GROMACS .gro file of C-alpha atoms in nm:
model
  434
    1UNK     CA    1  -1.151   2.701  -0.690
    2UNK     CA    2  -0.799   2.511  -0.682
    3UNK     CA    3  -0.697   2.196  -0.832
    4UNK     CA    4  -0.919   2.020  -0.662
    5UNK     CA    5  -1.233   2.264  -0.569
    6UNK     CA    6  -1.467   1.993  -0.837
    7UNK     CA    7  -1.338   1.704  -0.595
    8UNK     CA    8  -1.399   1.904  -0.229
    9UNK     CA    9  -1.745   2.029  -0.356
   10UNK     CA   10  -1.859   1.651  -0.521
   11UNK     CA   11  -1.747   1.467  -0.146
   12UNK     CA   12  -1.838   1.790   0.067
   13UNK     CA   13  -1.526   1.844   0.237
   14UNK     CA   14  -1.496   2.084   0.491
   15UNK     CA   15  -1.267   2.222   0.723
   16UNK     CA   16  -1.180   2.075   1.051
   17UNK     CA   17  -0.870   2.258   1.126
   18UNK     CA   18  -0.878   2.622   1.219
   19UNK     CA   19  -0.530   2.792   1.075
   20UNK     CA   20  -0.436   2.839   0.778
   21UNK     CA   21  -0.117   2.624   0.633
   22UNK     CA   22   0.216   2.789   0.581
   23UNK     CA   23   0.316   2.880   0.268
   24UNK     CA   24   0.561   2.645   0.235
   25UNK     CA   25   0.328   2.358   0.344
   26UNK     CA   26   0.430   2.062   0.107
   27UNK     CA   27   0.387   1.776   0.335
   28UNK     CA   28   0.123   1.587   0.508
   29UNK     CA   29   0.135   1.263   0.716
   30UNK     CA   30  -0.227   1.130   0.783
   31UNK     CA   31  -0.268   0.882   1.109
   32UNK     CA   32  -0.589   0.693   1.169
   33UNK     CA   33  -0.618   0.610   1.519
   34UNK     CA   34  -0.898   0.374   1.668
   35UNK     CA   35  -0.826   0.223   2.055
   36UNK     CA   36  -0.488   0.327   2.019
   37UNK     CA   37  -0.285   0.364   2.397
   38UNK     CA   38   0.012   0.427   2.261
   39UNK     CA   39  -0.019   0.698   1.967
   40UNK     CA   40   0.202   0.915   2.088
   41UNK     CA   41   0.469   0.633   2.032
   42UNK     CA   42   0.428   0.717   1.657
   43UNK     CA   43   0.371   1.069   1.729
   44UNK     CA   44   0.734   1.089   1.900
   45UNK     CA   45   0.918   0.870   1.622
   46UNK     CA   46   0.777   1.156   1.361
   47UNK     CA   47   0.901   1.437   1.606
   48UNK     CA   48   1.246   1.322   1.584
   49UNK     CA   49   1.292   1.293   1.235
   50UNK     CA   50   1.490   1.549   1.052
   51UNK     CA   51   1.376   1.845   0.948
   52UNK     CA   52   1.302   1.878   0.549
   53UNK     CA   53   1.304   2.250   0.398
   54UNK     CA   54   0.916   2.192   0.361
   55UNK     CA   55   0.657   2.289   0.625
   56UNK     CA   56   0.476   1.926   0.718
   57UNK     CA   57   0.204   1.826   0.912
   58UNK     CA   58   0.043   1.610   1.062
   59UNK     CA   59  -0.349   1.463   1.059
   60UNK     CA   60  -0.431   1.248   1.332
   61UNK     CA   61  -0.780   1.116   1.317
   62UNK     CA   62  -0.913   0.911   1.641
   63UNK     CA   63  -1.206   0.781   1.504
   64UNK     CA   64  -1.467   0.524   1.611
   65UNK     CA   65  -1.845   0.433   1.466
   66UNK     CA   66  -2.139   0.502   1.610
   67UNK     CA   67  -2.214   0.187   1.765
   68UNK     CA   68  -1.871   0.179   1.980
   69UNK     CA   69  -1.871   0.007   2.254
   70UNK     CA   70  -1.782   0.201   2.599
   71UNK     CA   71  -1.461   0.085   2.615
   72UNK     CA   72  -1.349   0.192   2.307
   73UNK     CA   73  -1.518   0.546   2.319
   74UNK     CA   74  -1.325   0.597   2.666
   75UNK     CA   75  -0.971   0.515   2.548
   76UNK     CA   76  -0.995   0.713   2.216
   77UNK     CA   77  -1.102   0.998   2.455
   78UNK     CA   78  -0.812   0.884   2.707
   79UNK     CA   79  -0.596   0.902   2.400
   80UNK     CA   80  -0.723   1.240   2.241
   81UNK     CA   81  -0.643   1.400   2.589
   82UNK     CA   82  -0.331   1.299   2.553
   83UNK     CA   83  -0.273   1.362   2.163
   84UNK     CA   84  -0.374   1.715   2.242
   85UNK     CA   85  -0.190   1.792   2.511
   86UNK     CA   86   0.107   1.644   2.315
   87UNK     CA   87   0.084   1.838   1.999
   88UNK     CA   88   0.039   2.156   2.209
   89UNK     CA   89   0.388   2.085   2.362
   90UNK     CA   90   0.556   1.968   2.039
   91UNK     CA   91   0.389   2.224   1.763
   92UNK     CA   92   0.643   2.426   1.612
   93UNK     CA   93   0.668   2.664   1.319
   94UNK     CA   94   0.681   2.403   1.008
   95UNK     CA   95   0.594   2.141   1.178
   96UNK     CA   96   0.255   2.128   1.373
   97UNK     CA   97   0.046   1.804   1.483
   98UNK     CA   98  -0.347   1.826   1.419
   99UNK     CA   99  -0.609   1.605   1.660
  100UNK     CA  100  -0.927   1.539   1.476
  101UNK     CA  101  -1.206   1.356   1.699
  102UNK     CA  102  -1.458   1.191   1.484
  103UNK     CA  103  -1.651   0.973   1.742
  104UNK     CA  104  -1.969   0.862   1.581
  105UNK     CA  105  -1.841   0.748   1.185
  106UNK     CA  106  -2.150   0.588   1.032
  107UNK     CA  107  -2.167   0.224   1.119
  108UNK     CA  108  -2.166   0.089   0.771
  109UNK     CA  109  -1.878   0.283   0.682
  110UNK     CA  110  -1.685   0.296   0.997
  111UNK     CA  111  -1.281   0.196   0.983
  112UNK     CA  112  -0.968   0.278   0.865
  113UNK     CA  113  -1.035   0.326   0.525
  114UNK     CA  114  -1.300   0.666   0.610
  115UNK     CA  115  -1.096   0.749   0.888
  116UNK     CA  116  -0.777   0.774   0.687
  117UNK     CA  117  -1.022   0.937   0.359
  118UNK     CA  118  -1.120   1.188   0.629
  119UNK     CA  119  -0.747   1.340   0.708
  120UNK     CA  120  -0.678   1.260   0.364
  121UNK     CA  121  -0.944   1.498   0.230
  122UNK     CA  122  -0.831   1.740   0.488
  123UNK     CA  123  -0.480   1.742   0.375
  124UNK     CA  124  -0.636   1.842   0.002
  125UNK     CA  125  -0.818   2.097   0.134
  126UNK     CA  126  -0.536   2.238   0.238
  127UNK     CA  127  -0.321   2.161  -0.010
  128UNK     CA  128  -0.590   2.334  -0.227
  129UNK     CA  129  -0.591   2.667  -0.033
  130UNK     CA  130  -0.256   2.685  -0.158
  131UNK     CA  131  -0.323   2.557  -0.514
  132UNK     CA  132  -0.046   2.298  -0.482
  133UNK     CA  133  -0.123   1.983  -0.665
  134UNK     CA  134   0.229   1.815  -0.596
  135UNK     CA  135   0.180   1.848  -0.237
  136UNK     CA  136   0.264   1.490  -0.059
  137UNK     CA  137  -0.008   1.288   0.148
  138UNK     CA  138   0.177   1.015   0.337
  139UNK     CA  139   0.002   0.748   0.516
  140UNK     CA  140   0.106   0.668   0.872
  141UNK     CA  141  -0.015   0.445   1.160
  142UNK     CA  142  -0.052   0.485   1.504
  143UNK     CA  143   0.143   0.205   1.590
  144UNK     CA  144   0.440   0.256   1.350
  145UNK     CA  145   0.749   0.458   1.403
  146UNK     CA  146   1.000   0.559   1.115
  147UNK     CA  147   1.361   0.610   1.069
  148UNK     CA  148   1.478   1.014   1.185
  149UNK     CA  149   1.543   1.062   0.775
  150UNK     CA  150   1.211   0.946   0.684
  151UNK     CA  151   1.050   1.281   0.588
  152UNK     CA  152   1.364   1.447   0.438
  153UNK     CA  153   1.404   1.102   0.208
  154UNK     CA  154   1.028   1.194   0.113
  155UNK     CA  155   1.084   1.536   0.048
  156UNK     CA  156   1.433   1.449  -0.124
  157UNK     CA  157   1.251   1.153  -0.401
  158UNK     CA  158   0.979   1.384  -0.504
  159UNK     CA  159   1.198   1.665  -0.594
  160UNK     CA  160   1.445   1.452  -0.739
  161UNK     CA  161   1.207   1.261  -0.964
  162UNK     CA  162   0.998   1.467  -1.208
  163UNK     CA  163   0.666   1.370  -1.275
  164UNK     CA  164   0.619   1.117  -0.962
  165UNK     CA  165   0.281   1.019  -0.860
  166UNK     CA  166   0.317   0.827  -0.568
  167UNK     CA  167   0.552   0.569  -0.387
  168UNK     CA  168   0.573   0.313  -0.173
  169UNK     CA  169   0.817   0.380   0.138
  170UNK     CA  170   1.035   0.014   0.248
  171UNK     CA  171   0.908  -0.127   0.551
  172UNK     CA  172   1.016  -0.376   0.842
  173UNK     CA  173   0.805  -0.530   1.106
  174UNK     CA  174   1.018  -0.580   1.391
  175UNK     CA  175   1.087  -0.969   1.467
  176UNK     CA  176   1.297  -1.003   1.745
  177UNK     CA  177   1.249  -0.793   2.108
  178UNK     CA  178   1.047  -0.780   2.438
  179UNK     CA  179   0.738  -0.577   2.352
  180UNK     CA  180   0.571  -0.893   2.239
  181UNK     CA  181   0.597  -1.270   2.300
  182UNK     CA  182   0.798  -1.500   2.089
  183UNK     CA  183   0.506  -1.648   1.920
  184UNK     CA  184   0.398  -1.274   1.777
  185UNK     CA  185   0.714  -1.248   1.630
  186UNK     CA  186   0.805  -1.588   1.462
  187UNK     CA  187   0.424  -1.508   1.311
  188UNK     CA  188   0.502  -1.214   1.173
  189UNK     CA  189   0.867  -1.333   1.038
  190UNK     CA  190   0.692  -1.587   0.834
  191UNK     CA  191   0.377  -1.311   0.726
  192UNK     CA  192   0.664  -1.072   0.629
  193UNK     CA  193   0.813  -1.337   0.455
  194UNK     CA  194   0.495  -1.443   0.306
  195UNK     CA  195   0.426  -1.069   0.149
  196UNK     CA  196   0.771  -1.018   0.020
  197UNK     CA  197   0.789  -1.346  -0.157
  198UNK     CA  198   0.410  -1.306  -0.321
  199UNK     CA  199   0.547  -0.953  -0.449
  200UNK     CA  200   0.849  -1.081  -0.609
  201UNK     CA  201   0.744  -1.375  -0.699
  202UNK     CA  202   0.458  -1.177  -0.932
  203UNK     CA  203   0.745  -0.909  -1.041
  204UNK     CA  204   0.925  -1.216  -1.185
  205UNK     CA  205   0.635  -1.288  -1.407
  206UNK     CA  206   0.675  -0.967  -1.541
  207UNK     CA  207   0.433  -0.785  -1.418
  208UNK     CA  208   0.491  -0.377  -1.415
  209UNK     CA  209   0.272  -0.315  -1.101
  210UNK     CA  210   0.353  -0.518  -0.811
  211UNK     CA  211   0.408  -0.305  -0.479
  212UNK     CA  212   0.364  -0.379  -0.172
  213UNK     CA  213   0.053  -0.239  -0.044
  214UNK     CA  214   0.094  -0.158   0.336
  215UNK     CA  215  -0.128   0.110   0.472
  216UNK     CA  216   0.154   0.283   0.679
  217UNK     CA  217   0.413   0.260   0.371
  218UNK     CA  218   0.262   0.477   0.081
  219UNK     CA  219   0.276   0.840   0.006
  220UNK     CA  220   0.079   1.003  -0.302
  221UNK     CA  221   0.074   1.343  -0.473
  222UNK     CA  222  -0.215   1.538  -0.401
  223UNK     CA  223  -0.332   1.554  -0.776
  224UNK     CA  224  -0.338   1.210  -0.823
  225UNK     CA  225  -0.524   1.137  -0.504
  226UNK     CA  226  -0.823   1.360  -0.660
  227UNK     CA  227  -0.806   1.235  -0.995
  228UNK     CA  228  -0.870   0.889  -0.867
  229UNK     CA  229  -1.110   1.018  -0.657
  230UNK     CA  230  -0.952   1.001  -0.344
  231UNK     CA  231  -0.913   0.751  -0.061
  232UNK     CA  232  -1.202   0.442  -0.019
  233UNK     CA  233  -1.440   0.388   0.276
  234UNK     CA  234  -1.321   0.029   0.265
  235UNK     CA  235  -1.316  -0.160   0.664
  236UNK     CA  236  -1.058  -0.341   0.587
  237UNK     CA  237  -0.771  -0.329   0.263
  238UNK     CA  238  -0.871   0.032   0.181
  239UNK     CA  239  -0.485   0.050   0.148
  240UNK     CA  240  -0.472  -0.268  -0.155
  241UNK     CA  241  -0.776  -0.095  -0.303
  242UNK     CA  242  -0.655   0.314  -0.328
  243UNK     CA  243  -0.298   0.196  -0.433
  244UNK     CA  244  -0.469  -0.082  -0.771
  245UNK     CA  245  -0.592   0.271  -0.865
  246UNK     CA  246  -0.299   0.532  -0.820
  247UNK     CA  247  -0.011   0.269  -0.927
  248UNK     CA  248  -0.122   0.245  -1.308
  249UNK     CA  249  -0.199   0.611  -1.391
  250UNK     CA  250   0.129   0.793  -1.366
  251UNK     CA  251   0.511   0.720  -1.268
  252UNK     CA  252   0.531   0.521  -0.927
  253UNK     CA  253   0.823   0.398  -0.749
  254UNK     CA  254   0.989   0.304  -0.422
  255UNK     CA  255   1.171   0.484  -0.126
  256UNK     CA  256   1.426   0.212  -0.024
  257UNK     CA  257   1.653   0.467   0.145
  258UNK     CA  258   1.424   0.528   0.454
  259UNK     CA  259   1.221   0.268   0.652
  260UNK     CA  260   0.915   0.240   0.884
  261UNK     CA  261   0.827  -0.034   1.097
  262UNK     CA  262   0.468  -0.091   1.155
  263UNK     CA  263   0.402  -0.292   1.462
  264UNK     CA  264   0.313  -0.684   1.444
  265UNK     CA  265   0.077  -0.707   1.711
  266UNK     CA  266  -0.208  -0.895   1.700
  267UNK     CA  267  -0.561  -0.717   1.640
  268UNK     CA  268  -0.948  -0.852   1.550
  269UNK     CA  269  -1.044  -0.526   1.405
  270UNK     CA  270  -1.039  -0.608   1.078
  271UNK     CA  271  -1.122  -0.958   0.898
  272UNK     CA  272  -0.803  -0.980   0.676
  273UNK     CA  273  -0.405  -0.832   0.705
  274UNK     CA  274  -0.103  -0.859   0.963
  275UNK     CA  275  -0.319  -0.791   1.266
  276UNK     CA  276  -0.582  -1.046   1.188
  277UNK     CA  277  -0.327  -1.326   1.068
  278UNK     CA  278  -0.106  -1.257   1.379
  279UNK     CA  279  -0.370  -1.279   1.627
  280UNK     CA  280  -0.496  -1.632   1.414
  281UNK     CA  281  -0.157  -1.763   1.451
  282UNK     CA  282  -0.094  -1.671   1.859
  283UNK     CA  283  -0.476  -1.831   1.920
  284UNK     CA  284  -0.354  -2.135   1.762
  285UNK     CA  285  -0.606  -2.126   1.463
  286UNK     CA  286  -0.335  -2.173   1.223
  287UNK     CA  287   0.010  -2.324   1.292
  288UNK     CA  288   0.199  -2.162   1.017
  289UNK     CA  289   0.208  -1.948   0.754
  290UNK     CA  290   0.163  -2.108   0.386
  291UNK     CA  291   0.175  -1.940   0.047
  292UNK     CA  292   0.130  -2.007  -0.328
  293UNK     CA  293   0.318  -2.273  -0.484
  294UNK     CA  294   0.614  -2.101  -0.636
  295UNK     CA  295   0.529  -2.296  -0.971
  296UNK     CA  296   0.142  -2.141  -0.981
  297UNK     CA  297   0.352  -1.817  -1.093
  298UNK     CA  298   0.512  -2.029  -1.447
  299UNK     CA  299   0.146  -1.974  -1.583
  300UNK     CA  300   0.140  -1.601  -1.569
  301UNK     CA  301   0.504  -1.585  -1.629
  302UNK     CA  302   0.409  -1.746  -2.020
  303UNK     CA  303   0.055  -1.545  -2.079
  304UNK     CA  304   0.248  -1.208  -1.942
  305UNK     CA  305   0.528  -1.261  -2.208
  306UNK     CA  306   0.536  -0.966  -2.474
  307UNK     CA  307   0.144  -0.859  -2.447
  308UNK     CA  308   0.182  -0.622  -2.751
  309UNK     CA  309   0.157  -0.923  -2.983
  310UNK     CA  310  -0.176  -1.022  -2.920
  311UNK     CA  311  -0.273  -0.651  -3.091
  312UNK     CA  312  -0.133  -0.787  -3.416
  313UNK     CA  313  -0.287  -1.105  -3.457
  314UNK     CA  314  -0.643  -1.169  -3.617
  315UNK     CA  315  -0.924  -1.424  -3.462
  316UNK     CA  316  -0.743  -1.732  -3.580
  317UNK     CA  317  -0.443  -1.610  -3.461
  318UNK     CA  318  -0.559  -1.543  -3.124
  319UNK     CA  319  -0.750  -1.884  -3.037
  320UNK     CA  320  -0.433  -2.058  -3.201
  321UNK     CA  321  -0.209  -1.866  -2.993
  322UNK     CA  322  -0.453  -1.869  -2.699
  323UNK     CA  323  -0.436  -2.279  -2.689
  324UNK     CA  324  -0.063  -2.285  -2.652
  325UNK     CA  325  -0.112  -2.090  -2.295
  326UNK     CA  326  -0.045  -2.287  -1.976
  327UNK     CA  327  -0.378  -2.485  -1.888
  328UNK     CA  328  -0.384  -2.351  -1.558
  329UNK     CA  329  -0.395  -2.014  -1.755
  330UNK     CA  330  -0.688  -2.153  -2.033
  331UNK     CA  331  -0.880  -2.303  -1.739
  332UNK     CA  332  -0.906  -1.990  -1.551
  333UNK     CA  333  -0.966  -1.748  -1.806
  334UNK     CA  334  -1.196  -1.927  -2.061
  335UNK     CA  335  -1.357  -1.830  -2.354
  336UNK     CA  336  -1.367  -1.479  -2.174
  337UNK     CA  337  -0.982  -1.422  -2.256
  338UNK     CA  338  -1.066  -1.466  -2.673
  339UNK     CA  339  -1.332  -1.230  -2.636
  340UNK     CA  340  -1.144  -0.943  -2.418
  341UNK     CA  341  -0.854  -0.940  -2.640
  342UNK     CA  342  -1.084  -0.895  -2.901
  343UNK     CA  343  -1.275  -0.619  -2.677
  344UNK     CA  344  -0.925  -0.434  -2.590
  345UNK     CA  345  -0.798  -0.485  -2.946
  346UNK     CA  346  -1.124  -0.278  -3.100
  347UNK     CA  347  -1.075   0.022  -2.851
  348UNK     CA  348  -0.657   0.080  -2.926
  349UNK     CA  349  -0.499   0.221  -3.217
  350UNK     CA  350  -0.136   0.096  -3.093
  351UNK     CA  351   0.037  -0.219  -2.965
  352UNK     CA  352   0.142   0.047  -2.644
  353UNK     CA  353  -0.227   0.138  -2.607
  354UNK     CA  354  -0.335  -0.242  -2.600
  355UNK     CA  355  -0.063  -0.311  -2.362
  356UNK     CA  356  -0.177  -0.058  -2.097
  357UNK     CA  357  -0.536  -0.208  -2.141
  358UNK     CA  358  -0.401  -0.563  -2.116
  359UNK     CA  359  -0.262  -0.444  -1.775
  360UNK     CA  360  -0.597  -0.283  -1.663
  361UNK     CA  361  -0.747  -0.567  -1.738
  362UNK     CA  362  -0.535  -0.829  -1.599
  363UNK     CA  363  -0.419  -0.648  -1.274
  364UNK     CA  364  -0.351  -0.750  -0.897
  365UNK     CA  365  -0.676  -0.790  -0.849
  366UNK     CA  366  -0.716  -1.156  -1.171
  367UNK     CA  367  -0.338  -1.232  -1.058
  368UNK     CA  368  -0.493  -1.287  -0.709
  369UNK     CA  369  -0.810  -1.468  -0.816
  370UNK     CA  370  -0.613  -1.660  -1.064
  371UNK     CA  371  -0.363  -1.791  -0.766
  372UNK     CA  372  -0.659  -1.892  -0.566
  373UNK     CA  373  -0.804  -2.056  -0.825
  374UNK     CA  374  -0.517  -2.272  -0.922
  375UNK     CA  375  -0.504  -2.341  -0.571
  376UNK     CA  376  -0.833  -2.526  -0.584
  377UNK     CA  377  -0.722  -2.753  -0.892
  378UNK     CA  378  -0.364  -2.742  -0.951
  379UNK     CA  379  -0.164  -2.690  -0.690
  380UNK     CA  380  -0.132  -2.710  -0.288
  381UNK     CA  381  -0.030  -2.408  -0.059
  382UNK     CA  382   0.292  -2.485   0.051
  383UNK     CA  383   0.495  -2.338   0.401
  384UNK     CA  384   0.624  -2.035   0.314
  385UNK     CA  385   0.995  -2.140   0.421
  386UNK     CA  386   0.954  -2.438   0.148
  387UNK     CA  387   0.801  -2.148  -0.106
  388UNK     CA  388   1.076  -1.881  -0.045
  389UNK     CA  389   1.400  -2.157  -0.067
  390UNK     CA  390   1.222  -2.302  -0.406
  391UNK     CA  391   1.160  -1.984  -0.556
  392UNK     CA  392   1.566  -1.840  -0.473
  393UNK     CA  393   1.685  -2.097  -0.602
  394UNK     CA  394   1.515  -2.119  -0.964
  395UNK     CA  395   1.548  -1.782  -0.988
  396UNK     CA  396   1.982  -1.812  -0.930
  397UNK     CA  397   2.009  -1.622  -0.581
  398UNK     CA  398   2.171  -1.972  -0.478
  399UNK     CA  399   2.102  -2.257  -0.242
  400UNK     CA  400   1.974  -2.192   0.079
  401UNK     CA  401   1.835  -2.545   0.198
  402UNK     CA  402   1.956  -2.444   0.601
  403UNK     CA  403   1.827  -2.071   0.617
  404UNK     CA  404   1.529  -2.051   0.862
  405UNK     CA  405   1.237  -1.834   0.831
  406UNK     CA  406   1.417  -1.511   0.974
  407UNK     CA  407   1.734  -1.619   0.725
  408UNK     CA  408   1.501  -1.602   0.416
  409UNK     CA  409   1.354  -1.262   0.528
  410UNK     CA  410   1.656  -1.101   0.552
  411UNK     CA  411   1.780  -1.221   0.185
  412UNK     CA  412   1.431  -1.055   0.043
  413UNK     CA  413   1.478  -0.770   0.238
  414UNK     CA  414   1.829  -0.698   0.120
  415UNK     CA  415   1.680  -0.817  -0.247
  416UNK     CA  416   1.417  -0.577  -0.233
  417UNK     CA  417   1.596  -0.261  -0.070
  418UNK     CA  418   1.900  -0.297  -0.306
  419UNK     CA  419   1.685  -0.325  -0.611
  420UNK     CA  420   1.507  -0.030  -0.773
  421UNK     CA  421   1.134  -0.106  -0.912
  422UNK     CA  422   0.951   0.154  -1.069
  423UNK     CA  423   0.719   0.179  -1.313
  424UNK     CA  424   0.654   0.507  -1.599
  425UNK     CA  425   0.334   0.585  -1.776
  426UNK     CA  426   0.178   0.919  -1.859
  427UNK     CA  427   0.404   1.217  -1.726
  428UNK     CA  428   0.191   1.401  -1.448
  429UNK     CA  429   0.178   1.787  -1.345
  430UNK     CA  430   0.294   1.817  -1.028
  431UNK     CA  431   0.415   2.209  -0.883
  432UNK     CA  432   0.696   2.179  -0.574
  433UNK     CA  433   0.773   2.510  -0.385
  434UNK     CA  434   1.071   2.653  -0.422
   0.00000   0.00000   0.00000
């Protein structure tokens, strides 16, 4: 049965891939690919890397739904031809490359989010042949390429940190070169920009579970992948959506010592994300990137401080306490927020108990509707060179009133790789082969 024979049975996974893993199989790096010419780009950059003392492999799924359009079902085939032919040339002992081909993905469900649950549920199949619950998914893109001591910097963090669940892997879109015009990359400077401000600007508040949340960036232990019952069929954020659930459960952090660089060119696949913002910004349909007023994050910042003491207080001591909160914070949550403390309050024995709760309840998810809301009422979106210099500065970094865009990215880079952010709940079981 394995670790996970409930979960392959209740989603009826079966086996696309003829051999049998190694023994030593630890390791898998899942790739959706959809219209994508230059997949063996990514498929080279993983080649390269260093070898760890794990076997690894790696899922490529070119996918498309049933309603494809010619185009796109002739250059996925184009491109399986040529992912084929290239894994049979670069397959090695430890290290082999497998080409799914899943053509005709029901329309409603079609995109990355089933394409990348499809190699993902291969990979625990496989992992379950071995019974190896701490065996590593990692999710890849077909248009991102890695540093060569990305998968030994993998294989080094999990068996360095007991009890890890999952991590999120640093990141940098390239913004400077000749693969792309100007305009792609002065839009994705300021998007870049844009995401790492949002993400610090929410850990400031002190909240414990702000990661980024970038599809090819993220690597998760098998067993927690089944016991939150696996990857979404989401078209578009399946990435936001699978992480909300894995970050809270166990002990998460980040691999700052590696990077990968996903690509920032524009794309009309999906609604929301880099690709869709990119190609809104090089059609003109937006002239820069804004973000949320750095002081829409003093609100949470107040409501978020010490959560445990709400468990302590009766009714009284709740409204009273609930009427010295920001208004932005009363306004948004209503008469609901008296009532859920109550709710969260009746169902914990502890103020630790209450606090996880709290944090279930008020997750990424109400931060995000709460800044849009507040946006509506409250406050304006501001460019996010005027958010990033306002929110440095009141938070001490110093005064940066002549940095440009690029400037500001590279001071939350270095913020954000030099800094270690990791959160610890319950200990999981993980197994790593010796």
């Amino acid at each position: 049965m394995g670790f996970a024979g409930h979960y392959l049975a209740r989603h009826v996974v079966t086996s696309k891939i003829d051999h049998p893993p190694a023994k030593n199989f630890w390791q898998t790096i899942v790739i959706p690919c959809l219209d994508e010419p230059a997949l063996t780009g990514s498929l080279e950059s993983l080649w390269l890397c260093d070898r760890p003392s794990c076997a690894v492999e790696v899922i490529i799924v070119i996918n498309s739904p049933e309603d494809a359009p010619d185009d796109i079902l002739e250059s996925n085939l184009d491109t399986l031809k040529k992912a084929e032919r290239w894994a049979r040339d670069h397959n090695e002992p430890g290290f082999t490359f497998h080409v799914l081909y899943e053509p005709s993905l029901p329309a409603k469900y079609a995109g990355p989010g089933l394409a990348r649950k499809t190699g993902m549920d291969q990979a625990i199949l496989r992992f379950n042949l071995l019974d190896r619950p701490g065996g590593v998914i990692v999710s890849f893109d077909a248009d991102t390429t890695c540093k060569t001591d990305y998968l030994v910097e993998i294989e080094r963090t999990f068996t360095e940190t007991p009890g890890l669940t999952g991590c999120n892997i640093y990141f940098e879109h390239p913004v400077q070169g000749k693969q792309f015009p100007g305009q792609v990359y002065r839009a994705i400077t300021e998007y870049e920009l844009h995401l790492r401000y949002y993400i610090e600007a929410i850990r400031h508040t002190g909240f414990p579970y702000a990661y980024h949340t970038i599809g090819s960036a993220f690597c998760v232990t098998a067993a927690a992948y089944v016991s939150q019952g696996g990857m979404n069929r989401r078209k578009a954020g399946e990435d936001f959506y699978f992480l909300q659930k894995i970050i809270p459960v166990g002990r998460f952090t980040e691999i700052n010592s590696t990077c990968v660089y996903p690509s920032p060119r524009p794309s009309g696949r999906v609604p929301f994300g880099t690709g869709a913002v990119i190609k809104k910004y090089v059609e003109g349909r937006i002239k820069a990137i804004d973000t949320y007023h750095p002081d829409a994050f003093g609100g949470l910042k107040k409501l978020f401080a010490q959560p445990s003491e709400w468990f302590g207080l009766d009714n009284s001591e709740v409204e009273k306490k609930f009427s010295s909160l920001p208004e932005t914070v009363r306004d948004f949550t209503g008469k609901e927020f008296i009532l859920k403390i109550g709710e969260i309050k009746s169902n914990c024995a502890t103020p630790e108990s209450f606090t996880r709760r709290f944090w279930q309840w008020f997750n990424m998810f109400r931060i995000l509707k709460y800044l849009n809301f507040v946006h509506t009422k409250y406050y304006a979106r501001v460019p996010v060179r005027e958010a990033a210099k306002i929110f440095l500065e009141g938070e001490g970094y110093g005064a940066f009133g002549d940095r440009d865009e690029k400037g500001l990215l590279g001071i939350f880079r270095k913020i954000q790789r030099e800094g270690k952010y990791e959160i610890r709940n319950s200990e999981s079981r993980e197994s790593r082969p010796a």
